[in-house]
PDB file of C-alpha atoms in Angstrom:
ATOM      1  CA  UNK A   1       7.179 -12.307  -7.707  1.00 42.00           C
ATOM      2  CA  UNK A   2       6.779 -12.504  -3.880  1.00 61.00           C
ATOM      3  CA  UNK A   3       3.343 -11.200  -2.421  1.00 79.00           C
ATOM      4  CA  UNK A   4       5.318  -7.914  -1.119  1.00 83.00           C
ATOM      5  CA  UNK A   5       7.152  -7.632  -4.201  1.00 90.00           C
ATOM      6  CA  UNK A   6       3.750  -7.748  -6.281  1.00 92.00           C
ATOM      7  CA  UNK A   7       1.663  -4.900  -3.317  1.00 92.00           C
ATOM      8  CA  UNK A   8       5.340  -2.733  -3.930  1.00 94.00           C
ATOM      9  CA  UNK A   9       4.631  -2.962  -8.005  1.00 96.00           C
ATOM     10  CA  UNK A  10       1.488  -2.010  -7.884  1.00 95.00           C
ATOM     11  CA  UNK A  11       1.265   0.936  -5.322  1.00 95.00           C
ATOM     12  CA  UNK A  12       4.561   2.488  -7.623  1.00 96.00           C
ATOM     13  CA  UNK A  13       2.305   1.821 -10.734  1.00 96.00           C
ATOM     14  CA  UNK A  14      -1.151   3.469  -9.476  1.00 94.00           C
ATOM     15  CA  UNK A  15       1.442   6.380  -7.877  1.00 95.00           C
ATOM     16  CA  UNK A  16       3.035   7.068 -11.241  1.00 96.00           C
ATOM     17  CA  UNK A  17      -0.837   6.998 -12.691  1.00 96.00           C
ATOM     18  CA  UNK A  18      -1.828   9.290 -10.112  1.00 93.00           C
ATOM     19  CA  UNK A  19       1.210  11.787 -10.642  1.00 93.00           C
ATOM     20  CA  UNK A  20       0.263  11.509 -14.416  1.00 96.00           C
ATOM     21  CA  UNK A  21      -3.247  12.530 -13.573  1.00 93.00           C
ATOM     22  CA  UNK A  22      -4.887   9.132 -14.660  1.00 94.00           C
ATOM     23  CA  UNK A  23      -6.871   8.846 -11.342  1.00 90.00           C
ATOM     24  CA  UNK A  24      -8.682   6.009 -12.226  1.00 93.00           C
ATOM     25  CA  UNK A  25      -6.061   3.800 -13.166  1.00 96.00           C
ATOM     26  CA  UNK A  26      -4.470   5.062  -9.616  1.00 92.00           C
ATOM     27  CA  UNK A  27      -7.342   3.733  -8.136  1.00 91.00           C
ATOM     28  CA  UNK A  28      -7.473   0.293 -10.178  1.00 95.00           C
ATOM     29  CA  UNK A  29      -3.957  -0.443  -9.282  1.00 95.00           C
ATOM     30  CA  UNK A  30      -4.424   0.720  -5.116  1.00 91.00           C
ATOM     31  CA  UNK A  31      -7.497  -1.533  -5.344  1.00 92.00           C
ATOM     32  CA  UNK A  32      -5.915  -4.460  -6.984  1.00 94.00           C
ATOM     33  CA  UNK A  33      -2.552  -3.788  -3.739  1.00 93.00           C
ATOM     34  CA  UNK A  34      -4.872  -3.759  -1.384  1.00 89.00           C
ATOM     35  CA  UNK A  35      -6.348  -6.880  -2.033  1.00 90.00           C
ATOM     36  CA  UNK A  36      -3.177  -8.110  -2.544  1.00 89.00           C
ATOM     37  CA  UNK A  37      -2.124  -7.862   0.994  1.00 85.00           C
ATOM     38  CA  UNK A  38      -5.828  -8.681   1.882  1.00 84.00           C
ATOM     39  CA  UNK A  39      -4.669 -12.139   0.567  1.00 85.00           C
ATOM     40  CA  UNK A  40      -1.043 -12.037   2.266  1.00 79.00           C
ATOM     41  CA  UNK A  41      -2.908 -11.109   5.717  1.00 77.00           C
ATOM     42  CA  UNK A  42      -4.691 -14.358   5.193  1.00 76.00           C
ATOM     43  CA  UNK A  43      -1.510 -16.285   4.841  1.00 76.00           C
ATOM     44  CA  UNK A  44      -0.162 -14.076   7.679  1.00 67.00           C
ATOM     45  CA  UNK A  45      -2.428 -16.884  10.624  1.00 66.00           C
ATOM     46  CA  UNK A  46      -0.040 -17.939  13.195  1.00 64.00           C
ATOM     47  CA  UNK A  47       2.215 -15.054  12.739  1.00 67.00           C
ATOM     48  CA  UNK A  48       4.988 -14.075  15.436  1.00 75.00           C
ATOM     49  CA  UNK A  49       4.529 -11.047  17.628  1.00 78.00           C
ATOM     50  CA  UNK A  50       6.754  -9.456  15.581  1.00 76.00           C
ATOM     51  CA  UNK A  51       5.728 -10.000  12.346  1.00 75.00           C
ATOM     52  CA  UNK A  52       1.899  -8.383  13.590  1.00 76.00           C
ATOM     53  CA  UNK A  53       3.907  -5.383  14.910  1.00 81.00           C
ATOM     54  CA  UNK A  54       4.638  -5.019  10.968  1.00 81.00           C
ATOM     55  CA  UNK A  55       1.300  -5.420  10.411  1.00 81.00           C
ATOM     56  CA  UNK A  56      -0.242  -3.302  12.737  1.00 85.00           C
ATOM     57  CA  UNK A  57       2.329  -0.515  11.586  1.00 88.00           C
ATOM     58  CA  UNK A  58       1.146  -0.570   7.715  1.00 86.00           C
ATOM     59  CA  UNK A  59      -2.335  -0.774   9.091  1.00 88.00           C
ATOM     60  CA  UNK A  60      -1.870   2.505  10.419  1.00 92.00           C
ATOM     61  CA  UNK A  61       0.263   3.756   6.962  1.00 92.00           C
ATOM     62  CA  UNK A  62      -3.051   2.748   4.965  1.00 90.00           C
ATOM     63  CA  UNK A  63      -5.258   4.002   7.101  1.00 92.00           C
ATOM     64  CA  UNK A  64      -3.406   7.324   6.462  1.00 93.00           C
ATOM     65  CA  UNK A  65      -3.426   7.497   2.734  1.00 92.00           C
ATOM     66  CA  UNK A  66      -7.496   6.325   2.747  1.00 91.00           C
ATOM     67  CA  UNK A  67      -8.354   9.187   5.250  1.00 94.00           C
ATOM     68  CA  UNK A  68      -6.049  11.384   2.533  1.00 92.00           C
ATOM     69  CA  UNK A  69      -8.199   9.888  -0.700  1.00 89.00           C
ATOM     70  CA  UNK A  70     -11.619  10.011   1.279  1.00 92.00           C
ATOM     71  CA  UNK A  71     -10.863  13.805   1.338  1.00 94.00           C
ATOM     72  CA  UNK A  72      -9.342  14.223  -2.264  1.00 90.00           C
ATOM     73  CA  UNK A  73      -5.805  14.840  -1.093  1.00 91.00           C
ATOM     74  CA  UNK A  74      -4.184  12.645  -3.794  1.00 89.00           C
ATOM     75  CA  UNK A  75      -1.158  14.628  -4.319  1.00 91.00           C
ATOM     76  CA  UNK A  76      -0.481  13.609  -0.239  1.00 94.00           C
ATOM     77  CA  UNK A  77      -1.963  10.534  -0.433  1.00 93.00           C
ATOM     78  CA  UNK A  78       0.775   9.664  -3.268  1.00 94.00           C
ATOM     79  CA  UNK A  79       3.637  11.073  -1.035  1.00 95.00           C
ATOM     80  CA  UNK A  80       2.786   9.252   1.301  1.00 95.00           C
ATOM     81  CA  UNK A  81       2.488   5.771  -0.662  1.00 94.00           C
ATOM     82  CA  UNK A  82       5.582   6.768  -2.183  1.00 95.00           C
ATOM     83  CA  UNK A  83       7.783   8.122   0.796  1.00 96.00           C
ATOM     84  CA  UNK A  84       6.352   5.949   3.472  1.00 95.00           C
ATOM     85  CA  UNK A  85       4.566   3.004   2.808  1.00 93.00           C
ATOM     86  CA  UNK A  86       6.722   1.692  -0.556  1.00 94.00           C
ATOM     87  CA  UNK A  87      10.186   1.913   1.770  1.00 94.00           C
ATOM     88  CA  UNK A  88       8.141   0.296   4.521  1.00 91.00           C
ATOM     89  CA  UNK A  89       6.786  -2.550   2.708  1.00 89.00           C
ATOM     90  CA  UNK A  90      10.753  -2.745   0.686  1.00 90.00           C
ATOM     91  CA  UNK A  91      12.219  -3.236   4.465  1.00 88.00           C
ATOM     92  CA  UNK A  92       9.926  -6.168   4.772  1.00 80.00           C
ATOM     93  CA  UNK A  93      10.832  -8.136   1.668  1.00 74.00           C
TER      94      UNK A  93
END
């Protein structure tokens, strides 16, 4: 599985935990995406401007969602993993 493919799994899987009410798995599996694309923004050096427009747009998307978890908001936070950011990342496949 690509590095997208693999960020995509696990932000469905912790948003299906989350709308089950197992926060802390919800939390294991955001953890585990974000470090995922921690690693792909490391293989991301010498990227075209286009491809940092991308990045600078799901920058924004996660900063979102942690302002929504920092204040408890999970039920938003998950909409807007799952209506936002999960079609975003998709498109970039």
């Amino acid at each position: 599985m690509n590095n997208m493919g693999e960020i995509v799994h696990l932000l469905e899987t912790g948003c299906h935990a989350w709308r089950c009410g197992n926060d802390q798995e919800g939390v294991s599996n955001f953890q585990r995406a974000c470090l995922e694309w921690l690693e792909h923004m490391d293989q991301a050096e010498g990227s075209t401007e286009e491809e940092w427009s991308t990045i600078s747009t799901l920058v924004s998307l996660l900063d979102n969602v942690m302002d929504l978890l920092r204040s408890q908001d999970i039920v938003v936070a998950t909409d807007v993993l799952e209506w936002r950011v999960i079609p975003f990342l998709r498109s970039c496949e």
